[in-house]
mmCIF file with all atom_site columns, C-alpha atoms in Angstrom:
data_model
loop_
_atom_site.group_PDB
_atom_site.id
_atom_site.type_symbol
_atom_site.label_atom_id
_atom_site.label_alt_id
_atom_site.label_comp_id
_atom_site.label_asym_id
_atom_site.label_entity_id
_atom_site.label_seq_id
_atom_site.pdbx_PDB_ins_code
_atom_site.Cartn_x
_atom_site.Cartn_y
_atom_site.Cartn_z
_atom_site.occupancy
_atom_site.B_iso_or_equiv
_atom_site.pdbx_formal_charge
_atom_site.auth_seq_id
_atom_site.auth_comp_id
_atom_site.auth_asym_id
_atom_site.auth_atom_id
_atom_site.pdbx_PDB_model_num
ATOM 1   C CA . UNK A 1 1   ? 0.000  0.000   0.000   1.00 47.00 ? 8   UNK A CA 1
ATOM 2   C CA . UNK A 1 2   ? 1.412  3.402   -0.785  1.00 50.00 ? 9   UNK A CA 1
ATOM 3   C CA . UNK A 1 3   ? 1.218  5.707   2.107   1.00 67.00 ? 10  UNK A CA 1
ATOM 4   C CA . UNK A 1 4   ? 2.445  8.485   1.094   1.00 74.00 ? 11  UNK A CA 1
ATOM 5   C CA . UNK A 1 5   ? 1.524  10.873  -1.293  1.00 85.00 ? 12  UNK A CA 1
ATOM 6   C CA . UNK A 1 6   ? 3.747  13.816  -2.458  1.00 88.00 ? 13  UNK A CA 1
ATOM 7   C CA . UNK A 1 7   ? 2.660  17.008  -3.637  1.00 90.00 ? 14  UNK A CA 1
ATOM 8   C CA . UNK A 1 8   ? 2.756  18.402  -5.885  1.00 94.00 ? 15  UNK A CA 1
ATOM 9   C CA . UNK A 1 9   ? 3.164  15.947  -8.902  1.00 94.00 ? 16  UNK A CA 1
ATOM 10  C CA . UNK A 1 10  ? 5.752  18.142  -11.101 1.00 96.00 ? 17  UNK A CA 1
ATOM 11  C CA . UNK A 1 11  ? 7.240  21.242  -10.270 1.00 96.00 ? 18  UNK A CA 1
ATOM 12  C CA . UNK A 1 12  ? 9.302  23.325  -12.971 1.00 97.00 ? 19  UNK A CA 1
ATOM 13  C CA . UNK A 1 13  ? 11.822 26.383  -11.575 1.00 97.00 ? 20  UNK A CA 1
ATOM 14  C CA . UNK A 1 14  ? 14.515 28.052  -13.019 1.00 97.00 ? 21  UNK A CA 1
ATOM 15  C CA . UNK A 1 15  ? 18.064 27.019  -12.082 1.00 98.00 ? 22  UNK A CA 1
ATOM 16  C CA . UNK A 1 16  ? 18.971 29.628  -8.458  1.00 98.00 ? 23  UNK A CA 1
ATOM 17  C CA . UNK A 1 17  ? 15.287 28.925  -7.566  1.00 98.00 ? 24  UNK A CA 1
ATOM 18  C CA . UNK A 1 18  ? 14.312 27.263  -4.497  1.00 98.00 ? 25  UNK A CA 1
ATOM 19  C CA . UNK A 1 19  ? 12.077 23.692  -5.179  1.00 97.00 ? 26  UNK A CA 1
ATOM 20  C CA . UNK A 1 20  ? 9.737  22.665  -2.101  1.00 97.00 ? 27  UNK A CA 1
ATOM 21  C CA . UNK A 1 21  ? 7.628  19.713  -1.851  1.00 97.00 ? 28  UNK A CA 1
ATOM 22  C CA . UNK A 1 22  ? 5.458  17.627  0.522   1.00 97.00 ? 29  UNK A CA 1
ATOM 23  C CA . UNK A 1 23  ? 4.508  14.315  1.816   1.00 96.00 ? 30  UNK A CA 1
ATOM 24  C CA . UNK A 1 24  ? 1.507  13.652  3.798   1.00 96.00 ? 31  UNK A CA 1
ATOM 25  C CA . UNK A 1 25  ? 1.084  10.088  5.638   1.00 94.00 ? 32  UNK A CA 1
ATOM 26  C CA . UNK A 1 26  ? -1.646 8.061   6.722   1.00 92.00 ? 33  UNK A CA 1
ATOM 27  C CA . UNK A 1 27  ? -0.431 6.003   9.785   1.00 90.00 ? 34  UNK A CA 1
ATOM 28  C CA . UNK A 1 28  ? 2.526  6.078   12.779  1.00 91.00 ? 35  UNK A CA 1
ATOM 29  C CA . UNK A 1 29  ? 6.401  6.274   11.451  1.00 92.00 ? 36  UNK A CA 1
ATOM 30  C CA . UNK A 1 30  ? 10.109 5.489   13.200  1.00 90.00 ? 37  UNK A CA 1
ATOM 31  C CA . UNK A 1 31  ? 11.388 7.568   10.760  1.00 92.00 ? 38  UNK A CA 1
ATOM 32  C CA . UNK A 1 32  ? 10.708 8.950   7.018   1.00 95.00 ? 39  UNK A CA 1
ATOM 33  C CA . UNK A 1 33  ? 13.260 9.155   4.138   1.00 96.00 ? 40  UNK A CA 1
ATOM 34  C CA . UNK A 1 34  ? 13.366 10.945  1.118   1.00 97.00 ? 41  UNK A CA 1
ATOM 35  C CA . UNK A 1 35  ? 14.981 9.389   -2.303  1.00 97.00 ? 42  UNK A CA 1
ATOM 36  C CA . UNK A 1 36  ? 16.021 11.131  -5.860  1.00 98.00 ? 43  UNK A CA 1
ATOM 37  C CA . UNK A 1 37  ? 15.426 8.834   -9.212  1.00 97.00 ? 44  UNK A CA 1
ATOM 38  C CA . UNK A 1 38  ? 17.068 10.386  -12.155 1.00 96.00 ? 45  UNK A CA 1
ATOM 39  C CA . UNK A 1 39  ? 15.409 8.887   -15.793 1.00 94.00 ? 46  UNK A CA 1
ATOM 40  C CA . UNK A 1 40  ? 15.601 5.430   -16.259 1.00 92.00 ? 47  UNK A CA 1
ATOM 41  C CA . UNK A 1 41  ? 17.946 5.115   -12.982 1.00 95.00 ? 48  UNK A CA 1
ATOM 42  C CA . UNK A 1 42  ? 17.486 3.496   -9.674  1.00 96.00 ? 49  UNK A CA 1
ATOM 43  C CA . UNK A 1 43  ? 16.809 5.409   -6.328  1.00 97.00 ? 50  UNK A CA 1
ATOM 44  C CA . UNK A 1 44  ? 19.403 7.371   -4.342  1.00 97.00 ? 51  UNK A CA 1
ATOM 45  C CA . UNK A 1 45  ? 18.904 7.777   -0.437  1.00 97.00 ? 52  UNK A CA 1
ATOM 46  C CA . UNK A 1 46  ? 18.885 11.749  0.074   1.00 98.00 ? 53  UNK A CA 1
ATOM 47  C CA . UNK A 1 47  ? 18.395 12.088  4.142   1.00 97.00 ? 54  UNK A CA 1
ATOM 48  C CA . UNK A 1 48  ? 16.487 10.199  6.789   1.00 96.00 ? 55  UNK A CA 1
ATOM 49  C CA . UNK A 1 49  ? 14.502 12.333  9.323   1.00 96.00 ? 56  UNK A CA 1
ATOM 50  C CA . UNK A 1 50  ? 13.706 10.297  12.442  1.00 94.00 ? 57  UNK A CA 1
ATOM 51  C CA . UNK A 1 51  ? 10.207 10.732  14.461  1.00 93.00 ? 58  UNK A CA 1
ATOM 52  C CA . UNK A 1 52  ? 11.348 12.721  17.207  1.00 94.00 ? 59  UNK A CA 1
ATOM 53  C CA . UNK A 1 53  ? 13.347 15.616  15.199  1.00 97.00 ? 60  UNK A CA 1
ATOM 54  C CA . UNK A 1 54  ? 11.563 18.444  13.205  1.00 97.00 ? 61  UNK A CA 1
ATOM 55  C CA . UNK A 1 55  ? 14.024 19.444  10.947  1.00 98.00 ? 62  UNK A CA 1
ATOM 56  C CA . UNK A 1 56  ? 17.586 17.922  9.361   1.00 98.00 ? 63  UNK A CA 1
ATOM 57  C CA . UNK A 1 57  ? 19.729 19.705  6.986   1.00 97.00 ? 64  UNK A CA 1
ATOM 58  C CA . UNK A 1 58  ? 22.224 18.070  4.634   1.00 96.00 ? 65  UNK A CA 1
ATOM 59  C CA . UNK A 1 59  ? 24.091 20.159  1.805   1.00 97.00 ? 66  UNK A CA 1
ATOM 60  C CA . UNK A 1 60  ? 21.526 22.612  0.268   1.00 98.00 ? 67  UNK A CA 1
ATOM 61  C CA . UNK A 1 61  ? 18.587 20.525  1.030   1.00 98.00 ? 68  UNK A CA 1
ATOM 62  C CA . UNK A 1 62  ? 16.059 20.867  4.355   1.00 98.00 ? 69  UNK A CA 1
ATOM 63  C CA . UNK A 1 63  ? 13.507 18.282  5.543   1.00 98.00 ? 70  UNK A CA 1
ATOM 64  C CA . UNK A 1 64  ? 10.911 19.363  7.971   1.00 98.00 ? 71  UNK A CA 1
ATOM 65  C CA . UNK A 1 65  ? 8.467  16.765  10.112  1.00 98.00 ? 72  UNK A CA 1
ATOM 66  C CA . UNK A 1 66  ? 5.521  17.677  11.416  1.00 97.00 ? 73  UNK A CA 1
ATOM 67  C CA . UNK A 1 67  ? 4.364  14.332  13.478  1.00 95.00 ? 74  UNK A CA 1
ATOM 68  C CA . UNK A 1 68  ? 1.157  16.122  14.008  1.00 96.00 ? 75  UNK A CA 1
ATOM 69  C CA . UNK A 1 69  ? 0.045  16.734  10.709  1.00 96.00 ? 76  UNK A CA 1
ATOM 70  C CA . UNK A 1 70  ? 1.397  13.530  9.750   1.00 96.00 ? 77  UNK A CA 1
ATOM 71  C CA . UNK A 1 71  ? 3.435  15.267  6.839   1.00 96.00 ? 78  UNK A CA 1
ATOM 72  C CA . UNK A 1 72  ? 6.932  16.688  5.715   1.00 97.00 ? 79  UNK A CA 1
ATOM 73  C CA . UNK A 1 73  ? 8.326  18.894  3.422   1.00 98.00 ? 80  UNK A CA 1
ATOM 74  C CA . UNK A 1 74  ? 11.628 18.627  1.247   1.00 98.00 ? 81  UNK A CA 1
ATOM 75  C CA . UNK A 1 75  ? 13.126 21.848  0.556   1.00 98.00 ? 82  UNK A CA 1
ATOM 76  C CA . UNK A 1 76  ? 16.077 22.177  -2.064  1.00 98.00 ? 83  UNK A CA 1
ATOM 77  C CA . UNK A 1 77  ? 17.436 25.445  -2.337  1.00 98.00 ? 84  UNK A CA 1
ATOM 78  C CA . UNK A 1 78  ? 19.721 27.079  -5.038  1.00 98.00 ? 85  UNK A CA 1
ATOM 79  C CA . UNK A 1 79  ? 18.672 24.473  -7.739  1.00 98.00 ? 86  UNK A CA 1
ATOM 80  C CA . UNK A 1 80  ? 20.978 23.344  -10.230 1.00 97.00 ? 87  UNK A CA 1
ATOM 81  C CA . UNK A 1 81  ? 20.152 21.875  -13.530 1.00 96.00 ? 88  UNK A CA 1
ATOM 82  C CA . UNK A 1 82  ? 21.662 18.194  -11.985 1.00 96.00 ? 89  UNK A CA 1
ATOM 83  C CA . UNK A 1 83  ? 18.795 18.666  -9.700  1.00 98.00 ? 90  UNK A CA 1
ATOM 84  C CA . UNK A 1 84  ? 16.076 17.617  -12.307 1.00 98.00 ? 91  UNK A CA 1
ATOM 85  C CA . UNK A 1 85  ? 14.661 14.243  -11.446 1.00 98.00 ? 92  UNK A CA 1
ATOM 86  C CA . UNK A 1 86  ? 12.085 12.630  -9.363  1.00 96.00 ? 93  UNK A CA 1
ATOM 87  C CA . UNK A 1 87  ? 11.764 12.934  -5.548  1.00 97.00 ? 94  UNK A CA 1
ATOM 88  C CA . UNK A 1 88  ? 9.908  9.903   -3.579  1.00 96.00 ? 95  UNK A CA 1
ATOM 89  C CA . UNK A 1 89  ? 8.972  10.205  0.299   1.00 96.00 ? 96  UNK A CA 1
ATOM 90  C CA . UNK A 1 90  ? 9.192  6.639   2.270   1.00 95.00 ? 97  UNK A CA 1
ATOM 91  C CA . UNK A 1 91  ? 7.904  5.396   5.540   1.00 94.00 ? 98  UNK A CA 1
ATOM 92  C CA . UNK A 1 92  ? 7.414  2.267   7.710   1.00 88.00 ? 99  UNK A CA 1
ATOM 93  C CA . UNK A 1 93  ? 5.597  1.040   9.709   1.00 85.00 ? 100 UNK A CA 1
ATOM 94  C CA . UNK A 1 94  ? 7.148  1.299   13.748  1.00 86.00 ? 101 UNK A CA 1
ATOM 95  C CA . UNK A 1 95  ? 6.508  -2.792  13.170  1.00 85.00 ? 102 UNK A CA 1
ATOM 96  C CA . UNK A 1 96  ? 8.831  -3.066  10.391  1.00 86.00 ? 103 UNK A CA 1
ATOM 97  C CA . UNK A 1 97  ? 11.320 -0.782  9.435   1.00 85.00 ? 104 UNK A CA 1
ATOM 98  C CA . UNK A 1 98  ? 11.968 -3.264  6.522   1.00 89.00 ? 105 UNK A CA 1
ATOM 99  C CA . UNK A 1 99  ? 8.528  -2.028  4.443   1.00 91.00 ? 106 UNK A CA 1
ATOM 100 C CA . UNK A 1 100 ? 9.092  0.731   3.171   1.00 93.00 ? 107 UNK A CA 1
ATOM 101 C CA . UNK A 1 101 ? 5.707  2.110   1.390   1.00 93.00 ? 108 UNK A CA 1
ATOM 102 C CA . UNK A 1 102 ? 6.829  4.956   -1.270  1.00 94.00 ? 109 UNK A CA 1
ATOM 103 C CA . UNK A 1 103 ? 4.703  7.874   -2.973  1.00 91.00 ? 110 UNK A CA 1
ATOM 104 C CA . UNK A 1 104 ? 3.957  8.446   -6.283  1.00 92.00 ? 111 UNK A CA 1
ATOM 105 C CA . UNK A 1 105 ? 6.967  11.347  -6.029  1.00 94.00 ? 112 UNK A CA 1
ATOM 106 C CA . UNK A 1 106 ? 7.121  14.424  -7.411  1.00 96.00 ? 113 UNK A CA 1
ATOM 107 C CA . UNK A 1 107 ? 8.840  15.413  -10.733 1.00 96.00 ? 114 UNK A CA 1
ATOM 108 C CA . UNK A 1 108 ? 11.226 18.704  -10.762 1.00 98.00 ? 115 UNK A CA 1
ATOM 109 C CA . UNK A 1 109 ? 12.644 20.237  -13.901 1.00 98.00 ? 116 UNK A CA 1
ATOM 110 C CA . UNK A 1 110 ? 14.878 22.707  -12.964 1.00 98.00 ? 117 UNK A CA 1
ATOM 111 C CA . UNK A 1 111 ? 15.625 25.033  -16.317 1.00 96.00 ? 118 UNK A CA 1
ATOM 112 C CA . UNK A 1 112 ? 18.450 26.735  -16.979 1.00 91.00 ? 119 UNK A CA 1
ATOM 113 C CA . UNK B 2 1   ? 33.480 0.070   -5.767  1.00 60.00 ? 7   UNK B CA 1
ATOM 114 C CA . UNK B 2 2   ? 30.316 -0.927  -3.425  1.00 69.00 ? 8   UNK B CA 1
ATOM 115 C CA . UNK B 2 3   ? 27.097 -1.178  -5.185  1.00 94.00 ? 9   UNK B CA 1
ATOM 116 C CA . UNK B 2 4   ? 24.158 -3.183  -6.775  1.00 97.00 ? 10  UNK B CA 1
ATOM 117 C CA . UNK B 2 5   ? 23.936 -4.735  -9.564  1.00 97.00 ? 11  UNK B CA 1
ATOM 118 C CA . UNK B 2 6   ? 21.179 -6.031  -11.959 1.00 97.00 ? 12  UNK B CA 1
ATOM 119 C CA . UNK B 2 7   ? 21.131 -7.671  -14.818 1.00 94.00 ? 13  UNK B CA 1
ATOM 120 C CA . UNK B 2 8   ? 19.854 -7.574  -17.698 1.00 94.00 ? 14  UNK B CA 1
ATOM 121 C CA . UNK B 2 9   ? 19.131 -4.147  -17.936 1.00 95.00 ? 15  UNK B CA 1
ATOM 122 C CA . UNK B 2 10  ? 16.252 -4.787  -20.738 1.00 96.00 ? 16  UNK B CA 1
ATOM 123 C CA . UNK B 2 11  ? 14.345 -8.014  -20.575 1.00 94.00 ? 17  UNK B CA 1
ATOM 124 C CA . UNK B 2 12  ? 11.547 -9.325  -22.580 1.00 92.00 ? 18  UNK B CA 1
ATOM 125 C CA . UNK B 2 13  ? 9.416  -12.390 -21.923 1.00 88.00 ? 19  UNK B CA 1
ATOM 126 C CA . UNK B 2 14  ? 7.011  -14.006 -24.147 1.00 89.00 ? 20  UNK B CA 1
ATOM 127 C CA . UNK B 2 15  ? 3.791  -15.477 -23.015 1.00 86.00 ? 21  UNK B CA 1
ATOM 128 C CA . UNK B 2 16  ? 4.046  -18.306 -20.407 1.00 87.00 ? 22  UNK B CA 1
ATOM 129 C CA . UNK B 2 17  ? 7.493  -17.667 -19.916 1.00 91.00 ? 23  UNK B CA 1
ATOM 130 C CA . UNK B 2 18  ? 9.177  -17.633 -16.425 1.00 94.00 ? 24  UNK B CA 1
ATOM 131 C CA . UNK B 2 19  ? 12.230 -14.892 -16.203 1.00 95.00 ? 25  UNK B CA 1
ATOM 132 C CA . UNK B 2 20  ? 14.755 -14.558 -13.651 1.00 96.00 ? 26  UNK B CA 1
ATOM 133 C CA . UNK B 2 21  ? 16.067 -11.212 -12.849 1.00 97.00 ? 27  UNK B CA 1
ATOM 134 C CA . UNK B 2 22  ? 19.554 -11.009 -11.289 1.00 97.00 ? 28  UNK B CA 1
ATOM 135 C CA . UNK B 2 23  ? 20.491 -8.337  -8.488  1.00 98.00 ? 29  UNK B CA 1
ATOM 136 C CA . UNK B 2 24  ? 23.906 -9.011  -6.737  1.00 98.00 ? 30  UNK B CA 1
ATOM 137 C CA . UNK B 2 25  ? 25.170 -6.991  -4.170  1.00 98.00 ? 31  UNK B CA 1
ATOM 138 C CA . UNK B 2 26  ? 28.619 -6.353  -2.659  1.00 97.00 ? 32  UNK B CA 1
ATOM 139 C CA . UNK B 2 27  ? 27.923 -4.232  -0.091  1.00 96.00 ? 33  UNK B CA 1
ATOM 140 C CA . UNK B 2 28  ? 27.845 -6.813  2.878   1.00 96.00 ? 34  UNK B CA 1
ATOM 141 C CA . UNK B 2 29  ? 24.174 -5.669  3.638   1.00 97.00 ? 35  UNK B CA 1
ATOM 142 C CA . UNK B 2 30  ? 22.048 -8.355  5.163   1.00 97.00 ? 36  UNK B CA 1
ATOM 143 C CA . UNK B 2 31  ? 18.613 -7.355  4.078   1.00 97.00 ? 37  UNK B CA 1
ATOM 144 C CA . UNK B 2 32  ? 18.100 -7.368  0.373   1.00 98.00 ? 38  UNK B CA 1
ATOM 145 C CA . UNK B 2 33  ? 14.717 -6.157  -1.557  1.00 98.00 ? 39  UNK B CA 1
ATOM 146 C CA . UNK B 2 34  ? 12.610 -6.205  -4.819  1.00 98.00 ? 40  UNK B CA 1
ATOM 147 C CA . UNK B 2 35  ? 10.394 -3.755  -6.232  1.00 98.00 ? 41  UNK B CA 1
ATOM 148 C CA . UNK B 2 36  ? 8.227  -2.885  -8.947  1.00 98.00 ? 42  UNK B CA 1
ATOM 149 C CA . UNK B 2 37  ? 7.546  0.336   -10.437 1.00 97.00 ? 43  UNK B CA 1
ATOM 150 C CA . UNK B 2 38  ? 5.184  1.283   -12.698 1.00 94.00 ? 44  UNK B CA 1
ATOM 151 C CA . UNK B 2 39  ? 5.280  4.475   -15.151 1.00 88.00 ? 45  UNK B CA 1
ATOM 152 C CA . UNK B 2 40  ? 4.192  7.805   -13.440 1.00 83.00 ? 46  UNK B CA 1
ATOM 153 C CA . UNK B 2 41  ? 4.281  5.550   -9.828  1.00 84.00 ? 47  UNK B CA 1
ATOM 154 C CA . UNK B 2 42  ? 5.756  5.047   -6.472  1.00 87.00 ? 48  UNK B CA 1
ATOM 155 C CA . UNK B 2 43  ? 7.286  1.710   -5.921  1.00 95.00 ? 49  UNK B CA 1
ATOM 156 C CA . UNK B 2 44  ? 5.609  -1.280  -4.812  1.00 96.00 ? 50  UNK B CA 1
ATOM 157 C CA . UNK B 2 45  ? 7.435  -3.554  -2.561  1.00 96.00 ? 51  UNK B CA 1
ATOM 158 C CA . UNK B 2 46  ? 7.393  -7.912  -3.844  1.00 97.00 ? 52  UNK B CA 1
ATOM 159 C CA . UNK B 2 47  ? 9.683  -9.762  -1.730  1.00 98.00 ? 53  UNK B CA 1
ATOM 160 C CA . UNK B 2 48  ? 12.138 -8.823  1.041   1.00 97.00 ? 54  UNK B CA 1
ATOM 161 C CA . UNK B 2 49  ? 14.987 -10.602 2.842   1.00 98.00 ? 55  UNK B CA 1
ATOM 162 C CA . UNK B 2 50  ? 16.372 -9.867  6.176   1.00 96.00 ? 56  UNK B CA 1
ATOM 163 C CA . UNK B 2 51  ? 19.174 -12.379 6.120   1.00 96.00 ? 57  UNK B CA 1
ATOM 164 C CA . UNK B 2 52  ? 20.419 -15.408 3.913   1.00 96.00 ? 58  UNK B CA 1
ATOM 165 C CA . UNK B 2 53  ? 17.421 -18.140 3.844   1.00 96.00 ? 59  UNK B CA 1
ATOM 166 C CA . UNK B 2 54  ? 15.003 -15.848 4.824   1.00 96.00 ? 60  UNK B CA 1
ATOM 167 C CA . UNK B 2 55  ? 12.508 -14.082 2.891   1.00 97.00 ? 61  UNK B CA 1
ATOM 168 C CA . UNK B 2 56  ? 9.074  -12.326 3.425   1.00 97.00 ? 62  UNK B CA 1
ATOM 169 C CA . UNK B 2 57  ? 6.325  -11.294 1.212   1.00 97.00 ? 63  UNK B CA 1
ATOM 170 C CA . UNK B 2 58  ? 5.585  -7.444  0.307   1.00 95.00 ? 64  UNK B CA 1
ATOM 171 C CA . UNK B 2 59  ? 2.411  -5.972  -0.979  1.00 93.00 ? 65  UNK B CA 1
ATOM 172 C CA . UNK B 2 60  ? 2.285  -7.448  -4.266  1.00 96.00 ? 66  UNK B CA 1
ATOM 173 C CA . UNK B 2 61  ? 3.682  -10.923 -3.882  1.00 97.00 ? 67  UNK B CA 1
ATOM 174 C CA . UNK B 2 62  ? 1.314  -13.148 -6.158  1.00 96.00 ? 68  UNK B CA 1
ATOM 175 C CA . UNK B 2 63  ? 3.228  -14.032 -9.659  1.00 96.00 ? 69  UNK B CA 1
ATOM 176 C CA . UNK B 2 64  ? 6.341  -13.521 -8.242  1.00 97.00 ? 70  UNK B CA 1
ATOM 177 C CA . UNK B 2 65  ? 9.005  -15.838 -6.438  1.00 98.00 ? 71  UNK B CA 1
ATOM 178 C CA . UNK B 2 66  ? 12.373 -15.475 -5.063  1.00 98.00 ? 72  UNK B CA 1
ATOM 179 C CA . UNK B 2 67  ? 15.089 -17.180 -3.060  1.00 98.00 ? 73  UNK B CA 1
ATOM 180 C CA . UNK B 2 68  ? 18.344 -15.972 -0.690  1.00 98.00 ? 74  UNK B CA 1
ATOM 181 C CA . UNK B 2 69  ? 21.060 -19.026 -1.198  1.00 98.00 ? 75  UNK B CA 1
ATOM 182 C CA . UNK B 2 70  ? 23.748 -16.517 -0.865  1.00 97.00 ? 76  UNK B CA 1
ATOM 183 C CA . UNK B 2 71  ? 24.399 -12.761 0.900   1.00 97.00 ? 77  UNK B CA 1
ATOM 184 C CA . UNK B 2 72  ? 25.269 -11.225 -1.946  1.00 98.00 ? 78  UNK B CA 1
ATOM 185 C CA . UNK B 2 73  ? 22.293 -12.521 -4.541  1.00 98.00 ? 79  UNK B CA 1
ATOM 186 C CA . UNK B 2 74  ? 18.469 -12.222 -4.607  1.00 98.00 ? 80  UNK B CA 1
ATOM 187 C CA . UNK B 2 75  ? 17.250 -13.388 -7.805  1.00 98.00 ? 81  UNK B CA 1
ATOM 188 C CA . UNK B 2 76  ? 13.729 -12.334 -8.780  1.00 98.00 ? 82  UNK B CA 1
ATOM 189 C CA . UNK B 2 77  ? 11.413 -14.984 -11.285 1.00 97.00 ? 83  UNK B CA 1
ATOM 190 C CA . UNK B 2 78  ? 8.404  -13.384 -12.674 1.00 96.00 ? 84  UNK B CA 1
ATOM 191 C CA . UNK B 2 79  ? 6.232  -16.483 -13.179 1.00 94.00 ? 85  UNK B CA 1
ATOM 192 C CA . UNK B 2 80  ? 3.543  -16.795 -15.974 1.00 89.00 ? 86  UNK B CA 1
ATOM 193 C CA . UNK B 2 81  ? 1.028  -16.622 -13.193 1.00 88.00 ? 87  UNK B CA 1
ATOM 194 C CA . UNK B 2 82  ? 2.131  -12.325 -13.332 1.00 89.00 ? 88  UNK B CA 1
ATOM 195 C CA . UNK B 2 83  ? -0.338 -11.306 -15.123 1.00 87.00 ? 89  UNK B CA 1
ATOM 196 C CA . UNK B 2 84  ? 0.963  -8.057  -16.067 1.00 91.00 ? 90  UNK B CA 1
ATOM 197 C CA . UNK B 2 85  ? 4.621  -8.360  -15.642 1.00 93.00 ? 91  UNK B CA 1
ATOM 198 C CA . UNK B 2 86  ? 5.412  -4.828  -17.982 1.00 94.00 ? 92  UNK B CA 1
ATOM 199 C CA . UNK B 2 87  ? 7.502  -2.845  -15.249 1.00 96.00 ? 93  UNK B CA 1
ATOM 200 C CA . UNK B 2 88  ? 10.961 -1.409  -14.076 1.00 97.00 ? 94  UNK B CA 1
ATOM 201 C CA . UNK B 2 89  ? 12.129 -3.894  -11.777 1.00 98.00 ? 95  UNK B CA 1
ATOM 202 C CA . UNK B 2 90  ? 14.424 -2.353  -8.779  1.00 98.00 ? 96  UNK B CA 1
ATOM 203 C CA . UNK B 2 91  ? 16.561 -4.258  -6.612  1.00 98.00 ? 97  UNK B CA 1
ATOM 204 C CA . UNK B 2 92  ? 17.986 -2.605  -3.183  1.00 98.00 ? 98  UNK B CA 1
ATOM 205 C CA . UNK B 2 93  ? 20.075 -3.739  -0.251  1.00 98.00 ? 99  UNK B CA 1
ATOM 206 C CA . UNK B 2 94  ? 20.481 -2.045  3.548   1.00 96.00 ? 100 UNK B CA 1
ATOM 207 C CA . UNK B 2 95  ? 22.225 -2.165  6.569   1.00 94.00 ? 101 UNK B CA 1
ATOM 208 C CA . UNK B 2 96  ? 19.766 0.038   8.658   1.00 90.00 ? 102 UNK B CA 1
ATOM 209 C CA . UNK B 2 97  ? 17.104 2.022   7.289   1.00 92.00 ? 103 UNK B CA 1
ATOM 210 C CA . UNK B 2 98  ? 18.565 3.879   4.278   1.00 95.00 ? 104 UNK B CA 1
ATOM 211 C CA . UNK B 2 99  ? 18.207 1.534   1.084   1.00 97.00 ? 105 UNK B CA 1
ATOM 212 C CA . UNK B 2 100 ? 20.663 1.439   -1.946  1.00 97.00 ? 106 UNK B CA 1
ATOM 213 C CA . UNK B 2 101 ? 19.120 0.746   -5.232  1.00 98.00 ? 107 UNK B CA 1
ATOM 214 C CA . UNK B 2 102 ? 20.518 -1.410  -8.509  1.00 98.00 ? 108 UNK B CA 1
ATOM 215 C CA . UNK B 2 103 ? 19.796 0.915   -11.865 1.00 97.00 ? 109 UNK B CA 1
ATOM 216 C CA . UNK B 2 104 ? 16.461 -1.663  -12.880 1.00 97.00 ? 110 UNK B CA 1
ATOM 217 C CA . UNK B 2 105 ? 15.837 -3.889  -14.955 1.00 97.00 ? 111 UNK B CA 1
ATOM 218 C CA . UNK B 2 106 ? 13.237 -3.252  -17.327 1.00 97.00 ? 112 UNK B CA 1
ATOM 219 C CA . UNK B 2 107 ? 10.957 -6.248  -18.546 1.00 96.00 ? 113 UNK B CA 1
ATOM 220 C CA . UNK B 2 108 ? 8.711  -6.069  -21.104 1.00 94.00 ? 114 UNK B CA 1
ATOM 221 C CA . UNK B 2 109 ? 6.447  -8.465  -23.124 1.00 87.00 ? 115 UNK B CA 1
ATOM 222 C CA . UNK B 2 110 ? 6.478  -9.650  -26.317 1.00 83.00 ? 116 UNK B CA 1
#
């Protein structure tokens, strides 16, 4: 089952621009990850944010949690045009940090 | 260098066919995974292994079948019960909760 859903579905900014997006959750998470997928490629682990923190940085991206809203947001600032792929939120279940259940992601051109 | 790899990167099956799908993995990471992803969608998790021997169903199981002889392999068949077996296959491995991902194999039917 696919718990979480990103929003929105495709974003297009110019290259200096910031890129934000969202993922909202249905049930109770450890911890919530977000992953890149350039065309045609596999998935690459971005940052892990656990339950009990709000906000992680790493590089030039940000990634709130809001536990009581059930929802984050990634935040990529100064965009670059190697920035253009698709970004998927991931959870598990606090029973199984093994299933990971994956949105539908959200696409970002970034144009130069 | 570390990583996952699967093979073949294009695969086509005809009808009735059983195909194997080969991820190997040299990171030393005991849990290994398949998924399925479908154009314009998240993935959907098949089979799972938390150590050698050992494997557990995901969400979309049926059609599928897999086995864990060996650490560092966890091939993938895609039976002729899969109905709809058109997909980019993903492989990934972990050693905690961050998973690393093959580049897919992509299956299609002729």
């Amino acid at each position: 089952s696919q718990q979480g859903e990103e929003d929105p579905q495709a974003l297009s900014i110019q290259e200096g621009e910031n890129a934000t997006m969202n993922c909202s959750y249905k049930t109770s998470i450890n911890n919530l990850q977000w992953y890149r997928q350039n065309s045609g490629r596999g998935l690459v682990h971005l940052i892990l944010i656990r339950s009990n923190e709000r906000e992680k940085h790493s590089g030039r991206l940000r990634v709130t949690l809001d536990t009581s809203k059930k929802s984050s947001s990634l935040l990529i600032t100064a965009s670059r045009a190697a920035d253009t792929a698709s970004y998927f939120c991931a959870t598990a279940p606090p029973s199984n940090d093994y299933k990971l259940s994956f949105g539908a992601g959200t696409t970002v051109t970034v144009r130069a | 260098d570390g990583g996952i790899t699967q093979s073949p990167k294009y695969l086509f099956r005809k009808e009735g066919q059983n195909v194997t799908l080969s991820c190997e993995q040299n990171l030393n990471h005991d849990a290994m995974y398949w998924y399925r992803q479908d154009p314009g969608q998240g993935l959907r998790l098949i089979y799972y292994s938390q150590i050698v021997n050992d494997f557990q169903k995901g969400d979309i199981a049926e059609g599928y079948s897999v086995s864990r002889e060996k650490k560092e392999s966890f091939p993938l068949t895609v039976t002729s019960a899969q109905k709809n077996p058109t997909a980019f296959y993903l492989c990934a491995s972990s050693q905690g909760a961050a998973q690393h991902f093959g580049d897919g194999t992509r299956l299609s039917i002729l």
